[in-house]
Amino acid sequence: MTTLTLVGFFILAILLQLFALLLVFLYGLSRTVGAALLIIIAVVAGFIAPWSLLLGVPLIIGSLVVLITPLRKSMISDPAYKMLAGAMPSMSDTEREALDAGTSWWEKDLFMGAPDWDKFSSYSHPTLSEKEQSFIDNEVETLCAMLDEWQIHHHDKDLSPEAWQYIKDNGFLGLIIPESYGGREFSPYAQSRIMSKIASRSLTAAVSCMVPNSLGPGELLMHYGTEEQKQRWLPGLANGTEIPCFGLTGPEAGSDAGAIPDTGVVCYGMYEGRKVLGLNMNFSKRWITLAPIATVVGLAFKLHDPEGLLGDKNKTDYGITCALIPANYEGVHTGERHNPGSPFMNGTVVGKNVFIPLDFIIGGIEKAGKGWRMLMECLAVGRGISLPALSTSAGEMTYLTVGAFAKVREQFKIPVGKFEGVQESSSNIASSTYMLEAFRHLVTCGLGEGGTPSVMTAMAKYYATETMRDIVNDGMDIVGGRAIQMGPRNFLALPYQAIPVSITVEGANILTRSLMIFGQGAMRCHPYLFEELQLLQSEDKKEAKNNFDEMFFKHLGYTFNRGARSFVAGYFGGSGKAPSFADSFTRPYYKKINRLSANFALTADMALGILAGDLKRREMLSGRLADIHAHLFIMTAILRFYAQGSQSESERLHARLALEKSLYLIQEAFFEIYDNFPNRMAAGLVKLVCFPGGDFTEKPSDELKRQVGDLIMADGKDNPFREQLKSMVYYTTDPEDNTGRMENAYQMLLQVEPLWQKFKKAEHKGKFVGLTFEDHVLTALKDGVITEAESEQLIEYNAVRFDSLLTDVFDEHLIHALPRENPHTLENAVGNLTPYVIEAIENPSTASTKEQSDLAEDTGDSNSAHGYQPEGDVKTASEQQTVDEQVDQADFDEAHKDDPRVRDAELTLEQRMAQNHADKHRHNK
């Protein structure tokens, strides 16, 4: 044979062995089958080209080691056990309970790198029952109409007595309580929708209703309370005669709630005239919502039994326990209020040497020391509903109000929403709001299917509240001074001020992202990690090593399988598997998720395997892993929501931008992990396997942002998503309402837009005589450019537009908002007419064509009053020296402040203005 032929056979033999190795890992063959196949292929390759045994011999030896148990254990499993056991930090009971608390759902599939799309297809889309829809349409609508957040925030510092009574009487505090105890027993999706709608009207009311239906006595009693405790408390909590709060955090324990210093020591004491076994309680709680008005207080504390009175002399410290105490109980002190910015009831709960019977422990003595797990599971459910609902509401109201403002507000002759700089922010508002609504649907779907998916709800809390923060900030940037100036007209400032509350409560966001999502996700979602950790910390080392051997090799098989999937996807394209409802638009995204999920599984295993316990301290890396996991979940939420929606072109654009943003964020998180991973060789290898071509996506294009930026200003059939949002919030076009005022102007603009654009186009070209808008309308009417009816429409819309842009003014102490006069109403319009324009219209023969032309005021860049020159240079007032420029500075409102002209509603606009002008002349004579 020729040398070339021998080289060809050698390459073929090597490729054959590598291909066999890839197939073993890609299809996850069993240890026995996989090892046998590799040995056979290595032998065959050796016959094809003996030099291929350079690879074949290691494959054969490795396969034999894997197959022969004593060799495998002595050479691989036992050394790995020893190394990992030394690297893993010890785990406290509290940490173990926290990590073991809750269940997993769809987020587990995405973590494991092989999403089951058939299972995803089977999830039911959350909907409202007849009862739930009726409650939202009636009771919630009525409550919203009672609420005035400015009055609550600026004056009353509390909900009105009428609103409180309505909340109690109509079961708003008992949405989660079963009907058998008098509650509403609504689904998670219904709870989310209810809280969103209330929050669209008043954050104070939403938080007040949210807490009893989130982490609190009701939730704990339902899941862990004794029947006697349920009968005692749940009916009152359902009908509002009992108001609950729950004391967890304090001066020394916030995010580290497990460090609470509050104690309950087992002892004998007097209760209702008799000596009973109970607890001597000492506690000091802070930042407790509803505490100032609560009638029943839930408390988390550490239970100690130094004398072994509970029966176990060897057990003195039981750990965190939860109890329920009446707020008026002797020694319990509530009432003082904190000021978190938004005036919902928030304050302290303090007690010193308070004796309670053991019956006050939620669940009885059997639940002593089980409080931390109880709290973790209940908190997981609550933070998946309440705070994401408030965030979604803030996003949706920002979408509606800022989108309306962007169309109504004009600068430089065009709506501000048409400027690309604005569209960069407005497109983010639109796509992020779409994401939030999609996210809400998938999360409440998971909660509705039962269980307590703690990782999913941690994602919901963090990414919903952070997205809300971005949306509201973008809204503030666009609306500018109209959003800054506080008052009853402002529709953005109060939500903006309240952002830190959502960011901080129910798990501070920094902690949630950097420690909880991936830290808990690895334990709850990884198929082997938690069991391996238990074995590494087992006291029976012999038995643990035997079990670890089996578990460890399953783990290795899982890791190599995800590596093979990543390799194939990176070089040859990912799996085309998708749910049954995928279409031509969504299918490519499912393919990308398949690839990125496998990439994530491999990258996560690299981080866990190499950093081990040190990953707990590598919070930046952990946070980026959390970003990848969460945005994979978010992408599936968007795709599913799109499939259930209108699938219109406008909705497709919303979804596309939201998906492209998540994809880019995932890419950057991956590359930042590899760039900052301490083991550069391992990171480089994994990056090469997962992303051989480097970047796999780009930032969303400017054109896509422009399209979505235009859509946020569209309504009706042009933007079905905006129509959907109206049903999600308290929607009004009341011109006296802070949000209705802007929506009323927007809806009126949509009706008159063709006329408005025609008129403004002519106005900008200098077609009309005069200085004011009313001058131009009157001359346009006189010249036949517009009809009488159209002139009325223009005057009416301009007045509404102007009013929607006004900000509030106050008395000198900033207490009372003062009335705002609108100079552009039809009644006041004549006061804005310029005398020489009236004269020219009434006596057209007295002015030559040239003179009338001279009267015509330049508009736009040519108008010196604007301070702009045609080339765009700005002139200050002091630089305007010509006679024309000085005339332009004249204050005609001041010159005619005593004008007695009034409106006669039965006359046409032209007649009214002419009549009023004549009246003025007679008055002057």
PDB file of N, CA, C and O in Angstrom, residues 40 76 313 338 598 672 831 914:
ATOM      1  N   ILE A  40     -15.162  -3.166  21.013  1.00  0.00           N
ATOM      2  CA  ILE A  40     -15.299  -3.810  19.686  1.00  0.00           C
ATOM      3  C   ILE A  40     -14.814  -2.859  18.593  1.00  0.00           C
ATOM      4  O   ILE A  40     -14.057  -3.256  17.696  1.00  0.00           O
ATOM      5  N   ILE A  76     -11.416   5.395  40.411  1.00  0.00           N
ATOM      6  CA  ILE A  76     -12.222   6.585  40.074  1.00  0.00           C
ATOM      7  C   ILE A  76     -13.138   7.002  41.220  1.00  0.00           C
ATOM      8  O   ILE A  76     -13.034   8.106  41.750  1.00  0.00           O
ATOM      9  N   LYS A 313     -34.362  14.396  76.254  1.00  0.00           N
ATOM     10  CA  LYS A 313     -33.330  15.053  77.061  1.00  0.00           C
ATOM     11  C   LYS A 313     -32.094  15.420  76.250  1.00  0.00           C
ATOM     12  O   LYS A 313     -31.311  16.290  76.642  1.00  0.00           O
ATOM     13  N   HIS A 338     -43.653  51.951  60.252  1.00  0.00           N
ATOM     14  CA  HIS A 338     -42.519  52.373  59.433  1.00  0.00           C
ATOM     15  C   HIS A 338     -43.059  53.220  58.288  1.00  0.00           C
ATOM     16  O   HIS A 338     -44.263  53.250  58.037  1.00  0.00           O
ATOM     17  N   ALA A 598     -28.793  22.281  26.568  1.00  0.00           N
ATOM     18  CA  ALA A 598     -27.688  21.322  26.685  1.00  0.00           C
ATOM     19  C   ALA A 598     -26.387  22.037  27.053  1.00  0.00           C
ATOM     20  O   ALA A 598     -25.606  21.559  27.886  1.00  0.00           O
ATOM     21  N   GLU A 672     -19.337  35.458  29.609  1.00  0.00           N
ATOM     22  CA  GLU A 672     -18.770  36.043  30.829  1.00  0.00           C
ATOM     23  C   GLU A 672     -18.386  34.958  31.834  1.00  0.00           C
ATOM     24  O   GLU A 672     -17.416  35.119  32.584  1.00  0.00           O
ATOM     25  N   GLY A 831     -60.096  83.932  23.455  1.00  0.00           N
ATOM     26  CA  GLY A 831     -59.124  84.759  24.164  1.00  0.00           C
ATOM     27  C   GLY A 831     -57.725  84.616  23.624  1.00  0.00           C
ATOM     28  O   GLY A 831     -56.844  85.426  23.936  1.00  0.00           O
ATOM     29  N   ALA A 914     -66.220  86.229  15.910  1.00  0.00           N
ATOM     30  CA  ALA A 914     -66.480  87.565  15.375  1.00  0.00           C
ATOM     31  C   ALA A 914     -67.369  88.359  16.332  1.00  0.00           C
ATOM     32  O   ALA A 914     -67.154  89.553  16.578  1.00  0.00           O
TER      33      ALA A 914
END
